[in-house]
Coordinates of C-alpha atoms in Angstrom, one line a residue:
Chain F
X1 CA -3.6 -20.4 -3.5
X2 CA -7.0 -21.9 -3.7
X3 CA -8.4 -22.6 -7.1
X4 CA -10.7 -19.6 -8.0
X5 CA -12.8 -19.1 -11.0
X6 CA -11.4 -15.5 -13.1
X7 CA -13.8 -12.7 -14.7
X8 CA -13.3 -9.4 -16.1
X9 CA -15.5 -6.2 -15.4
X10 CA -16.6 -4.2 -18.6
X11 CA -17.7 -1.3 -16.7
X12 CA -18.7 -0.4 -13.1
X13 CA -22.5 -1.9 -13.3
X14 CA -21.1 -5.1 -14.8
X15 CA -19.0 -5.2 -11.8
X16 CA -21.9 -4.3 -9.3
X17 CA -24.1 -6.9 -11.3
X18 CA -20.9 -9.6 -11.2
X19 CA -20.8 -9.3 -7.4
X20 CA -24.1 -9.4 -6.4
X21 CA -24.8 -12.4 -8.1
X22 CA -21.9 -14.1 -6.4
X23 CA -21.3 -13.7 -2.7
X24 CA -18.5 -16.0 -2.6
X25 CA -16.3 -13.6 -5.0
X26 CA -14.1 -10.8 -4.7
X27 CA -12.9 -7.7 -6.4
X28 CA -9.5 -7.4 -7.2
X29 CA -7.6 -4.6 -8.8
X30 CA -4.4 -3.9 -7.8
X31 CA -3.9 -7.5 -6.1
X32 CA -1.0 -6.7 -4.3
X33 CA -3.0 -7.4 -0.4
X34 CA -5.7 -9.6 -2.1
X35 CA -3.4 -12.0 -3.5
X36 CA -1.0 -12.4 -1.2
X37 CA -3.6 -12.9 1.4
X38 CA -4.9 -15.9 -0.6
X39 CA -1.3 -17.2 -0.8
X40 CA -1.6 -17.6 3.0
X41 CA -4.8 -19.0 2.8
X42 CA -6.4 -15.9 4.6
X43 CA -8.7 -15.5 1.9
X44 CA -10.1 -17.7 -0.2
X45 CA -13.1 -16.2 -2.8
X46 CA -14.2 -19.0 -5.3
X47 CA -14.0 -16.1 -7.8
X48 CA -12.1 -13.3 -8.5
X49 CA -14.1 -10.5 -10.8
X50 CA -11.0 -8.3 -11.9
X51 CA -12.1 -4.6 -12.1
X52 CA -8.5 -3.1 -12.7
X53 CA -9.5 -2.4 -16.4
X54 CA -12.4 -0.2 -15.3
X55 CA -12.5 3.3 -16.8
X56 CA -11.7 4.8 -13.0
X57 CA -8.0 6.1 -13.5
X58 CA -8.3 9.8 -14.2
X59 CA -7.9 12.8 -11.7
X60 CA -10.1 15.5 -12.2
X61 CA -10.8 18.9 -10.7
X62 CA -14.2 19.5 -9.3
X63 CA -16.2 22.4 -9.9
X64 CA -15.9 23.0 -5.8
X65 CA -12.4 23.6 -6.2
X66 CA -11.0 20.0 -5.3
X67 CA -10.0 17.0 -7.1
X68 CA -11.8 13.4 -8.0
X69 CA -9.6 10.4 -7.9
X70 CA -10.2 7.4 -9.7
X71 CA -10.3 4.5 -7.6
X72 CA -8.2 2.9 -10.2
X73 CA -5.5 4.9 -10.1
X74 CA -2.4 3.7 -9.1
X75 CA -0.6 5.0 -5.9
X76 CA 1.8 6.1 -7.6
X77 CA 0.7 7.5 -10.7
X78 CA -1.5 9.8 -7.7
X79 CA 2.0 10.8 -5.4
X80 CA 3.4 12.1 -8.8
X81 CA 0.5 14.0 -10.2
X82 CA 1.4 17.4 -10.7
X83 CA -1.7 18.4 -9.2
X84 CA -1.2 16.2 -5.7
X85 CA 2.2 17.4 -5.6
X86 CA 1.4 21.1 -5.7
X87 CA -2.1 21.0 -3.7
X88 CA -1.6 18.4 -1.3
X89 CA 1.6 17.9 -0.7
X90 CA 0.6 15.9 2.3
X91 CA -1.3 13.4 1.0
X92 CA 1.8 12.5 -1.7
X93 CA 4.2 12.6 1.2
X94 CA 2.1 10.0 2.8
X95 CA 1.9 7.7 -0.1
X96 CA 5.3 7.9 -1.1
X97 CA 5.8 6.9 3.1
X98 CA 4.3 3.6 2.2
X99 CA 5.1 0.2 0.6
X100 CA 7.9 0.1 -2.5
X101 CA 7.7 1.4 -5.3
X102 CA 6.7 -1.8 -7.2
X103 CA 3.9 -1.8 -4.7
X104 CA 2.9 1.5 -5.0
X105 CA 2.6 1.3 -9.2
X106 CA 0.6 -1.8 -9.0
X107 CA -1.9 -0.7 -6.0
X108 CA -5.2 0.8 -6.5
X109 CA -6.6 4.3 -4.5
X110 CA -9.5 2.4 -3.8
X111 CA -7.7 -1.0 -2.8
X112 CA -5.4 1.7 -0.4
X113 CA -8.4 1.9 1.6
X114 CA -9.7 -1.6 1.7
X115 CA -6.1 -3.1 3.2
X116 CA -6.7 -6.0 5.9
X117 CA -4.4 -5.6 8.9
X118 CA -1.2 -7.2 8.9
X119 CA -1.9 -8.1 12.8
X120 CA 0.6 -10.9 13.1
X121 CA -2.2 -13.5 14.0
X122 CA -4.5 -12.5 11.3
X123 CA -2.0 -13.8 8.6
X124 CA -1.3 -16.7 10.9
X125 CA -4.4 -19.4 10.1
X126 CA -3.2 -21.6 13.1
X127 CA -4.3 -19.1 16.1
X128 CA -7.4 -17.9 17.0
X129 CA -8.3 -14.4 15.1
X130 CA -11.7 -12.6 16.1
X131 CA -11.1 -10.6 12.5
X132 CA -10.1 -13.9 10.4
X133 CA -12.4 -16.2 11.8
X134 CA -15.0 -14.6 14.2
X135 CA -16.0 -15.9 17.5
X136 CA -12.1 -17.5 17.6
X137 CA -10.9 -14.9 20.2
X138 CA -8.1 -12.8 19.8
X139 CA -4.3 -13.9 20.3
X140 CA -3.2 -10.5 20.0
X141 CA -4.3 -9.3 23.2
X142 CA -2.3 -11.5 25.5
X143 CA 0.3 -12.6 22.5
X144 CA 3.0 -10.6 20.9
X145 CA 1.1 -6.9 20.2
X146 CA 3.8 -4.6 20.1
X147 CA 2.5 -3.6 16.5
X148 CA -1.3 -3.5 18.1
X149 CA -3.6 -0.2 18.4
X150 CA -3.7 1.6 21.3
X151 CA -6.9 3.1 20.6
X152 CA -10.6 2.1 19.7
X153 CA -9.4 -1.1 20.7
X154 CA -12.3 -4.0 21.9
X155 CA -12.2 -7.0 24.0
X156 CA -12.7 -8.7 20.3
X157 CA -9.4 -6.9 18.2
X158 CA -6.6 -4.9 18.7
X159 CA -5.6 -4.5 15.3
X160 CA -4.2 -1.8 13.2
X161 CA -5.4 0.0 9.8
X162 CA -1.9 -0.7 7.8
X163 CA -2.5 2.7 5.3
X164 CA -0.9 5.7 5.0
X165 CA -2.4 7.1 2.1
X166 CA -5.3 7.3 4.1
X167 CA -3.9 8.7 7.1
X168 CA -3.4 11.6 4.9
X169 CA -6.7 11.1 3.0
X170 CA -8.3 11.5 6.8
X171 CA -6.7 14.8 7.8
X172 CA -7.8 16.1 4.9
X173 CA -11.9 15.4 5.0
X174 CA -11.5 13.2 2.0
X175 CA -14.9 11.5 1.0
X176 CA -15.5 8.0 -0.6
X177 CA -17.5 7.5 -3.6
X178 CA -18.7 3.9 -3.2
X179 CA -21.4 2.7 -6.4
X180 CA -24.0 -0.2 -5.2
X181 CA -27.1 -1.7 -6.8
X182 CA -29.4 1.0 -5.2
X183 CA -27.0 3.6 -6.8
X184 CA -24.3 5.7 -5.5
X185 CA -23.4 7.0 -2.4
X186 CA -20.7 8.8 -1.2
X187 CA -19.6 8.4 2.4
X188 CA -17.1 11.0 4.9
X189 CA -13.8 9.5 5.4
X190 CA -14.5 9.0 9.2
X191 CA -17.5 6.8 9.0
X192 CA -15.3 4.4 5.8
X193 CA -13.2 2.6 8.3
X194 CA -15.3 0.8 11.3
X195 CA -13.8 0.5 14.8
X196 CA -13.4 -3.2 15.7
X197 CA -15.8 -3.5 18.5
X198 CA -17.8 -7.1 18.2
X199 CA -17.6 -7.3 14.6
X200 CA -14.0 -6.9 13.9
X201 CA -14.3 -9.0 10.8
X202 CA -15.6 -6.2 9.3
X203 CA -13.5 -3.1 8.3
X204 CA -15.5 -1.0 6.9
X205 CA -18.9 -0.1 6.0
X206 CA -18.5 -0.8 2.8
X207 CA -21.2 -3.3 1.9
X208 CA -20.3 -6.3 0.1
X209 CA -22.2 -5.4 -3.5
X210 CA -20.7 -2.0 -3.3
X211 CA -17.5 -0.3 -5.1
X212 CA -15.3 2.4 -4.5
X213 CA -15.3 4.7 -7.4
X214 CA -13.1 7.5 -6.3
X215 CA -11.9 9.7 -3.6
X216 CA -13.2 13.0 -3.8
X217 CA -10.3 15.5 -1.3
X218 CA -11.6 18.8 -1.0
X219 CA -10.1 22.2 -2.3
X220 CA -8.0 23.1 1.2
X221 CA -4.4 21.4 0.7
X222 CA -2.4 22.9 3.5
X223 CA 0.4 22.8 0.7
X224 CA 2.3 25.4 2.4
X225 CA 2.4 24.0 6.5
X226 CA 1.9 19.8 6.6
X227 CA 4.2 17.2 7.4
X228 CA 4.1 13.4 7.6
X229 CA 6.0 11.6 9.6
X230 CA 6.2 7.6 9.9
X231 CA 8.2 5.7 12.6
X232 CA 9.0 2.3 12.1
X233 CA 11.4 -0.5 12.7
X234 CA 13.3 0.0 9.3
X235 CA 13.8 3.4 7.7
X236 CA 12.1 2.2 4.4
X237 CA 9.9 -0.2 3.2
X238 CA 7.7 -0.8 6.9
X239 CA 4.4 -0.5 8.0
X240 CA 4.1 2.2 10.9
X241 CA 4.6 2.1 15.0
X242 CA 3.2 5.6 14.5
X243 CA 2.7 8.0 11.8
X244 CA 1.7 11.6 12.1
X245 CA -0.2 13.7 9.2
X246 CA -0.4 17.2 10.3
X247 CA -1.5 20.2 8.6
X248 CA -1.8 23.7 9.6
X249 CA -3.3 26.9 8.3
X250 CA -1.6 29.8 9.8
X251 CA -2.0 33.7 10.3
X252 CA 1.8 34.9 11.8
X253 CA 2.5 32.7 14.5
X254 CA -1.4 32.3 15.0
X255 CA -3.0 28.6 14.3
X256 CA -6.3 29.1 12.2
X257 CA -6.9 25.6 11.6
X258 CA -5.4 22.7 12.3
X259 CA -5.7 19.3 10.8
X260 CA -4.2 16.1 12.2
X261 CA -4.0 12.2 12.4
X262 CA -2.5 9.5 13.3
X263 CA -2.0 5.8 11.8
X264 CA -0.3 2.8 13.3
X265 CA -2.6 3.2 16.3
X266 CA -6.4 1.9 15.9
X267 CA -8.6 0.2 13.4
X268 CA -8.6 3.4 11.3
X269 CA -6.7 6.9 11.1
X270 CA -7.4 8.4 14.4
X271 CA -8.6 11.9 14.4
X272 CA -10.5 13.7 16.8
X273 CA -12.1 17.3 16.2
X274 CA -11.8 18.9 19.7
X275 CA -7.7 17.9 19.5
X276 CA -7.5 20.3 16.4
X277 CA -10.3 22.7 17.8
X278 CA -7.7 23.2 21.2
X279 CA -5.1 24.6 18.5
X280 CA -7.3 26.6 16.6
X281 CA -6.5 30.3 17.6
X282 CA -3.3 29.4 19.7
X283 CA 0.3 30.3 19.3
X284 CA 2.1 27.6 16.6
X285 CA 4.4 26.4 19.6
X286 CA 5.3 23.4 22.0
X287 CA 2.3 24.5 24.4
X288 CA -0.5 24.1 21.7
X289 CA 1.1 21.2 20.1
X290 CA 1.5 19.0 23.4
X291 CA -2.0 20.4 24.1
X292 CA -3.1 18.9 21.2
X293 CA -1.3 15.2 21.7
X294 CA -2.8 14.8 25.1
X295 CA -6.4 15.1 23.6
X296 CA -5.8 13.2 20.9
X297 CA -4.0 11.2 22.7
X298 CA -7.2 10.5 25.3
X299 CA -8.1 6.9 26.6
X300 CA -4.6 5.7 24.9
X301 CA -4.2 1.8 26.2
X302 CA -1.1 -0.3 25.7
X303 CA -1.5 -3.7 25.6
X304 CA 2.3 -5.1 26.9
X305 CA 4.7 -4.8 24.1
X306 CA 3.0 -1.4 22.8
X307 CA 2.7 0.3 25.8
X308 CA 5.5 2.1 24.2
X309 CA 3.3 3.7 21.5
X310 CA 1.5 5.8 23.4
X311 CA 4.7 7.8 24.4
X312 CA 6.0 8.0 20.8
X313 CA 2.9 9.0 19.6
X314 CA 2.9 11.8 22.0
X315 CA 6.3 12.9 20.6
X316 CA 6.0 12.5 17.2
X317 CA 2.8 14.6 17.2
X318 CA 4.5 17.6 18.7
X319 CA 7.6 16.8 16.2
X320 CA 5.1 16.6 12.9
X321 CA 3.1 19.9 13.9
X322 CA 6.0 21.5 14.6
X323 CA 7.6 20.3 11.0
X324 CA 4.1 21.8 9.7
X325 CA 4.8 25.2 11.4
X326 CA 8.2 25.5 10.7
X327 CA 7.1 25.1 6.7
X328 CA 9.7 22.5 6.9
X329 CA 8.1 19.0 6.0
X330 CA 9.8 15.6 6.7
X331 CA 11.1 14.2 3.4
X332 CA 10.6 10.7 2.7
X333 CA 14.2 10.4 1.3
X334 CA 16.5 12.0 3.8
X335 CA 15.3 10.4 7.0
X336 CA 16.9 12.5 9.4
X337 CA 14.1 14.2 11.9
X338 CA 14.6 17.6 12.2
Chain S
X1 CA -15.2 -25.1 9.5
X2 CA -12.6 -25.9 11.1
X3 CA -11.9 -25.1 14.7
X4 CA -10.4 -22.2 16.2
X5 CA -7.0 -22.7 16.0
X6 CA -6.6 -25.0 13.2
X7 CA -6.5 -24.1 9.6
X8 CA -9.0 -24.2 7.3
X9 CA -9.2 -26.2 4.4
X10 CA -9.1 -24.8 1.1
X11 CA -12.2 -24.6 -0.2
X12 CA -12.7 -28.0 -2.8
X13 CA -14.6 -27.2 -6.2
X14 CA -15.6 -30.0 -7.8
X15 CA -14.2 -29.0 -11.3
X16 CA -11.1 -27.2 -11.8
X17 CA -11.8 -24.1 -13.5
X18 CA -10.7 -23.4 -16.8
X19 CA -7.6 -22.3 -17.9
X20 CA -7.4 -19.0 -20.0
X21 CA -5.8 -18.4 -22.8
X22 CA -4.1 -15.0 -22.7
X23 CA -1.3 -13.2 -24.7
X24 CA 1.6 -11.5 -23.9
X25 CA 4.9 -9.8 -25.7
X26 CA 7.9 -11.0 -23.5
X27 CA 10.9 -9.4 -24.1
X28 CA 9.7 -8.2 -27.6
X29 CA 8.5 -11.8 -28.5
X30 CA 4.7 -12.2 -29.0
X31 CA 3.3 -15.4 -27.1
X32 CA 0.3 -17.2 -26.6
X33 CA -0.1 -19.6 -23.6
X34 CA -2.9 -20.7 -21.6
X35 CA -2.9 -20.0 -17.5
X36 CA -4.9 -21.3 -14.8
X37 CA -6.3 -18.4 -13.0
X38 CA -4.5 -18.2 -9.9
X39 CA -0.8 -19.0 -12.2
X40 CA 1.0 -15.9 -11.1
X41 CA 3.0 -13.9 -13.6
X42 CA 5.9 -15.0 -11.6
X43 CA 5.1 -18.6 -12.3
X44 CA 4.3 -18.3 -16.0
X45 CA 7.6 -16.8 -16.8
X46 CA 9.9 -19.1 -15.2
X47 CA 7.6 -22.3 -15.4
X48 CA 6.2 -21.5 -18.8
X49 CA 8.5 -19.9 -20.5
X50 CA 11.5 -21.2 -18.8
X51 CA 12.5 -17.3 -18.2
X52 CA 14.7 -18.1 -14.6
X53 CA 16.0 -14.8 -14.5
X54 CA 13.5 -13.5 -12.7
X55 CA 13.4 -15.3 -9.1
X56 CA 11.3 -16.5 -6.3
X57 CA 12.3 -15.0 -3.5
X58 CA 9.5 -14.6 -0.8
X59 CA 6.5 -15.1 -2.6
X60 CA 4.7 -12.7 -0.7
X61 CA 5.8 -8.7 -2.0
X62 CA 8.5 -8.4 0.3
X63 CA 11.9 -8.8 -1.1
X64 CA 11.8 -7.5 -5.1
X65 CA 13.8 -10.9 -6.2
X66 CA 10.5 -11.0 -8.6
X67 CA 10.6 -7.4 -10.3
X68 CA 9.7 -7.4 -14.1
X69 CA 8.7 -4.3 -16.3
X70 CA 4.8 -4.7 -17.2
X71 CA 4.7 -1.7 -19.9
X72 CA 7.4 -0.2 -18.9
X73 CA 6.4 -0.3 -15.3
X74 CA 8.6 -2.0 -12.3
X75 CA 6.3 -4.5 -10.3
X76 CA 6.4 -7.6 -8.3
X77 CA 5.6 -10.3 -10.5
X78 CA 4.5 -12.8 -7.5
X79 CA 2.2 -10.8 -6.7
X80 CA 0.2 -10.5 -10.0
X81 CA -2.1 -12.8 -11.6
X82 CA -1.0 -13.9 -15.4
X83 CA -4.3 -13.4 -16.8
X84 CA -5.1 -9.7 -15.5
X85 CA -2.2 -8.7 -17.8
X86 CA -3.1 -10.0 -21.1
X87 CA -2.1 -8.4 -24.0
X88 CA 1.0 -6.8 -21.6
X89 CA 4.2 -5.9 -22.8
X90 CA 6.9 -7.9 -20.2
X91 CA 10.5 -7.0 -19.9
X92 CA 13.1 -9.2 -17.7
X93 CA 16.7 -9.3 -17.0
X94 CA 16.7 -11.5 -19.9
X95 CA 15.2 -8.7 -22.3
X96 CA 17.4 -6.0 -21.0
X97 CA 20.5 -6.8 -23.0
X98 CA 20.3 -6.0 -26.4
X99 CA 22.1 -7.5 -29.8
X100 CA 25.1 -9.1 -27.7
X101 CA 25.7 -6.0 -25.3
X102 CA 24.8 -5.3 -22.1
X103 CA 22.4 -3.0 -20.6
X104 CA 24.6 0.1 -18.6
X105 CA 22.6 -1.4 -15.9
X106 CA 24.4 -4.9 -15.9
X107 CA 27.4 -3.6 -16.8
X108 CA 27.4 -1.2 -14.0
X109 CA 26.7 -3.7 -11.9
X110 CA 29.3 -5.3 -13.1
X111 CA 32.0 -2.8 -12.7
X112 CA 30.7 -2.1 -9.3
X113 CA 30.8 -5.3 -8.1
X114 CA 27.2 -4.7 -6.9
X115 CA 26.3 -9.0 -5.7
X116 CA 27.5 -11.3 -3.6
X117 CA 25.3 -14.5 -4.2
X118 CA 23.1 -13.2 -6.9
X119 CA 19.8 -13.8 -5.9
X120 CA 18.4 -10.7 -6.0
X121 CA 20.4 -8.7 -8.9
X122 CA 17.6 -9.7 -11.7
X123 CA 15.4 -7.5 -9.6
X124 CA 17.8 -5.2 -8.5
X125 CA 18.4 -4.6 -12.1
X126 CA 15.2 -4.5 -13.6
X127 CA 13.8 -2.4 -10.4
X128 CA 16.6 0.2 -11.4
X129 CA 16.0 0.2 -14.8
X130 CA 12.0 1.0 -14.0
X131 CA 13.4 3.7 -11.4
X132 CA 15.7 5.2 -13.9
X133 CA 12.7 5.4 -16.5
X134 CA 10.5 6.9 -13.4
X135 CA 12.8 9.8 -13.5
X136 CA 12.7 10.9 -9.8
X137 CA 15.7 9.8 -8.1
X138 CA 19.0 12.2 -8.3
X139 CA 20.6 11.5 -5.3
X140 CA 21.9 8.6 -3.2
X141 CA 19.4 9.1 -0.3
X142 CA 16.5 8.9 -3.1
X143 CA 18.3 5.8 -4.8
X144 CA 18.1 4.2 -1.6
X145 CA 14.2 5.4 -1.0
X146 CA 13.0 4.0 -4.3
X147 CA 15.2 0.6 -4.3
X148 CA 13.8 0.1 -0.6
X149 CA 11.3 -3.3 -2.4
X150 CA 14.3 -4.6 -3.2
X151 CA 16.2 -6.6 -0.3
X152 CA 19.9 -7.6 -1.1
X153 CA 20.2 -10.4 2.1
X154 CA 24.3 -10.0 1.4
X155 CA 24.2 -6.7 2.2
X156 CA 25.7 -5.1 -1.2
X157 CA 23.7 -1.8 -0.9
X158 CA 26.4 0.6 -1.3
X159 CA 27.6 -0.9 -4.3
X160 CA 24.3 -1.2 -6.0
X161 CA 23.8 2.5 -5.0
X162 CA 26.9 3.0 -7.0
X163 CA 25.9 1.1 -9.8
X164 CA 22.5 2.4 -10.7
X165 CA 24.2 6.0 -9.8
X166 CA 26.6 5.2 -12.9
X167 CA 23.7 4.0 -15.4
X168 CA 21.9 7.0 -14.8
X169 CA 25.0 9.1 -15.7
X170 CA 24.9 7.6 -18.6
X171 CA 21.6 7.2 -19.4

């Protein structure tokens, strides 16, 4: 690691105050992508303002019916909540899908969100990197992809959003609170995460004197018809190929709405409206789902080694809605797919 | 800056920063020490305080040879800086043990023969020990689940599976 200069936060406009008046620092709360980042000499801040003391840990109902999460709460600490578990099933599923568990108690909600890809040429400072270091080009195109996106892509990056939290946080409208010197703002969880296009170096739009200070999920938890299913190389312990959050609200065998998303794929969690919209009013079946995975499925480009994605995403769409319908969630223990 | 394709230096400051003086209780033992910034807690313990229980494996978050208890809580100690836990309470495989006898962990591991080389156990054990104190594994599948940070390279999974499922019987 480089040598860094350490402070603390005291509250969230010391840490707004902190920032601003040093563009060559970083946040860090959870540390767990930060600092291992810097070990590889990815990142290199000159100072590290440490807001993992700030009063942002509590989960809290909200008068519309849904809950506020501290952006300081640990992933675990949120998969376990008694709350989560009951109301949004899917969301702890998803967690509990990602990381170990010494990760997951040391990782921030808000740090979830801001993870850098774990593109293989990203971490690796000797190639070119459009993301890392922009204007370099992209190795990942014409290099060793088969963990690339296969949608949203650009000329400039074909990398991959590494969450699953936030697949889950996606499929179920979650919104951002983010705190800046001109005040707060709070931002829908489609327009957090930024498609590569020319500026891949930037994930999100986040700007860089703001904060996330919670995650506010809203009061529908599907808790009775969701599932969330990761595939990746290992069982455990992986970042995705593909993962599926689904999550269904049904009358009979009758689809009312439909919620769905996909990580491992693009630059964020890839949702789009008019694939749920096609279920909505359709029988919960095979027909509807595969309906479904075409449209979301739409413009889907492999790149060589991932060309393989695009047919395993189409599979384990169907597979994860019809998990949802059948009430029958994939457990992130037993890993046998029913 | 460098040129595409090359690293790029690390960034030179013309004086080193400070180090910090932070405390922390290490296996119930109350000490001061001063740390650069970027000393991980990894570092401190077996550098410092000449804890070598606890190993370097990867470095990076991937293999849970590092795991320590920071109150109470299983984490990777490689990946966390010294001085964002000040005042923390720290457990290691060196703390686990207490007045001459083991900890039904190590002796479980013990009895199931649950190593080959050795590397990893210290994290093995104190992973299992935050897992047992987590209280949500009960069976084997979700032993396996929650133990996944913890890579055993001489592939003694089964009998660490055994092991922890024999400290938590008697636990």
């Amino acid at each position: 690691m480089n040598p860094f200069s350490y402070a603390r936060a005291s509250d969230v406009a010391d840490a707004i105050r902190q920032i601003a008046a040093d563009p060559a620092a970083r946040f860090v709360a959870g540390g767990t992508n930060l600092i291992d980042l810097m070990k590889y000499d990815v990142e290199h801040p000159a100072r590290l303002i440490d807001i993992s003391q700030l009063p942002l840990k509590s989960i809290e109902e909200t008068p519309e019916g849904g809950l506020l999460i501290g952006a300081m709460v640990p992933n675990s600490d949120l998969a376990y909540h008694p709350l989560i578990e009951q109301r949004y099933p899917l969301l702890a599923s998803a967690i509990l899908a990602g990381a170990s568990q010494q990760l997951r108690n040391m990782a921030s909600t808000g740090g979830n969100l801001l993870q850098r890809t774990r593109c293989f040429y990203f971490y690796d400072v000797v190639t070119p990197c459009n993301k890392r270091k922009p204007g370099s080009g992209c190795s990942a195109i014409s290099g060793v992809n088969r963990i690339n996106a296969i949608l949203g892509t650009s000329d400039a990056c074909i990398a991959t959003h590494p969450s699953d939290m936030c697949v889950a946080l996606a499929a179920l409208d979650a919104r951002v609170h983010v705190a800046g010197p001109g005040g707060a703002r709070t931002v829908a969880f489609p327009d957090f995460h930024r498609l590569p296009g020319a500026t891949p170096e930037r994930d999100t739009n986040l700007e860089s004197d703001e904060i996330i200070t919670g995650i506010e999920i809203p009061a529908k938890g599907f808790n009775a018809n969701y599932s969330y299913l990761k595939i990746r190389d290992r069982l455990s312990y992986a970042f995705a190929l593909v993962s599926v959050a689904a999550a269904l609200e049904l009358e009979g065998d009758t689809i009312k709405e439909a919620r769905l998303a996909l990580g491992g794929v693009a630059h964020k969690p890839w949702r789009d409206p008019a694939a749920e919209a096609a279920m909505r009013g359709q029988h919960a079946g095979e027909s509807a789902f595969t309906k479904a995975a075409d449209l979301l499925l739409q413009g889907a480009q492999g790149y060589g080694h991932n060309n393989f994605k695009i047919g395993l995403a189409r599979r384990a769409i169907v597979r994860t809605l019809s998990q949802a319908a059948r009430g029958m969630p994939q457990s992130q223990s037993v890993k046998k797919i029913r | 800056m460098a040129q595409p394709g090359t690293a790029e230096p690390l960034r030179q400051t013309d004086v080193l920063p400070e180090k910090i003086q932070i405390t922390l209780t290490v296996n119930g033992t109350r000490t001061g020490l001063a740390v650069a910034p970027w000393t991980t807690l990894l570092d401190a313990l077996r550098d410092r305080l000449d804890l070598t229980g606890t190993k370097k494996g990867c470095d990076h978050g991937q293999c849970g040879a590092c795991t320590v208890l920071v109150d109470g809580r299983r984490i990777n100690s490689c990946l966390t800086l010294a001085v964002m836990k000040d005042g923390a309470e720290v457990t290691t495989v060196e703390g686990l043990a207490s007045n001459g006898t083991l900890h039904p962990l190590q002796q479980a591991f013990i009895d199931h023969d649950a190593f080959q080389c050795g590397y990893c156990t210290s994290g093995q054990i104190c992973s299992a020990a935050g897992l047992i104190a987590e209280g949500k594994a009960r069976t084997a599948d979700e032993i396996r689940e929650l133990m996944s940070g913890n890579i055993c390279r001489c592939g003694a999974y089964p009998n660490i599976v055994a092991a922890i499922q024999q400290a938590m019987e008697r636990s």
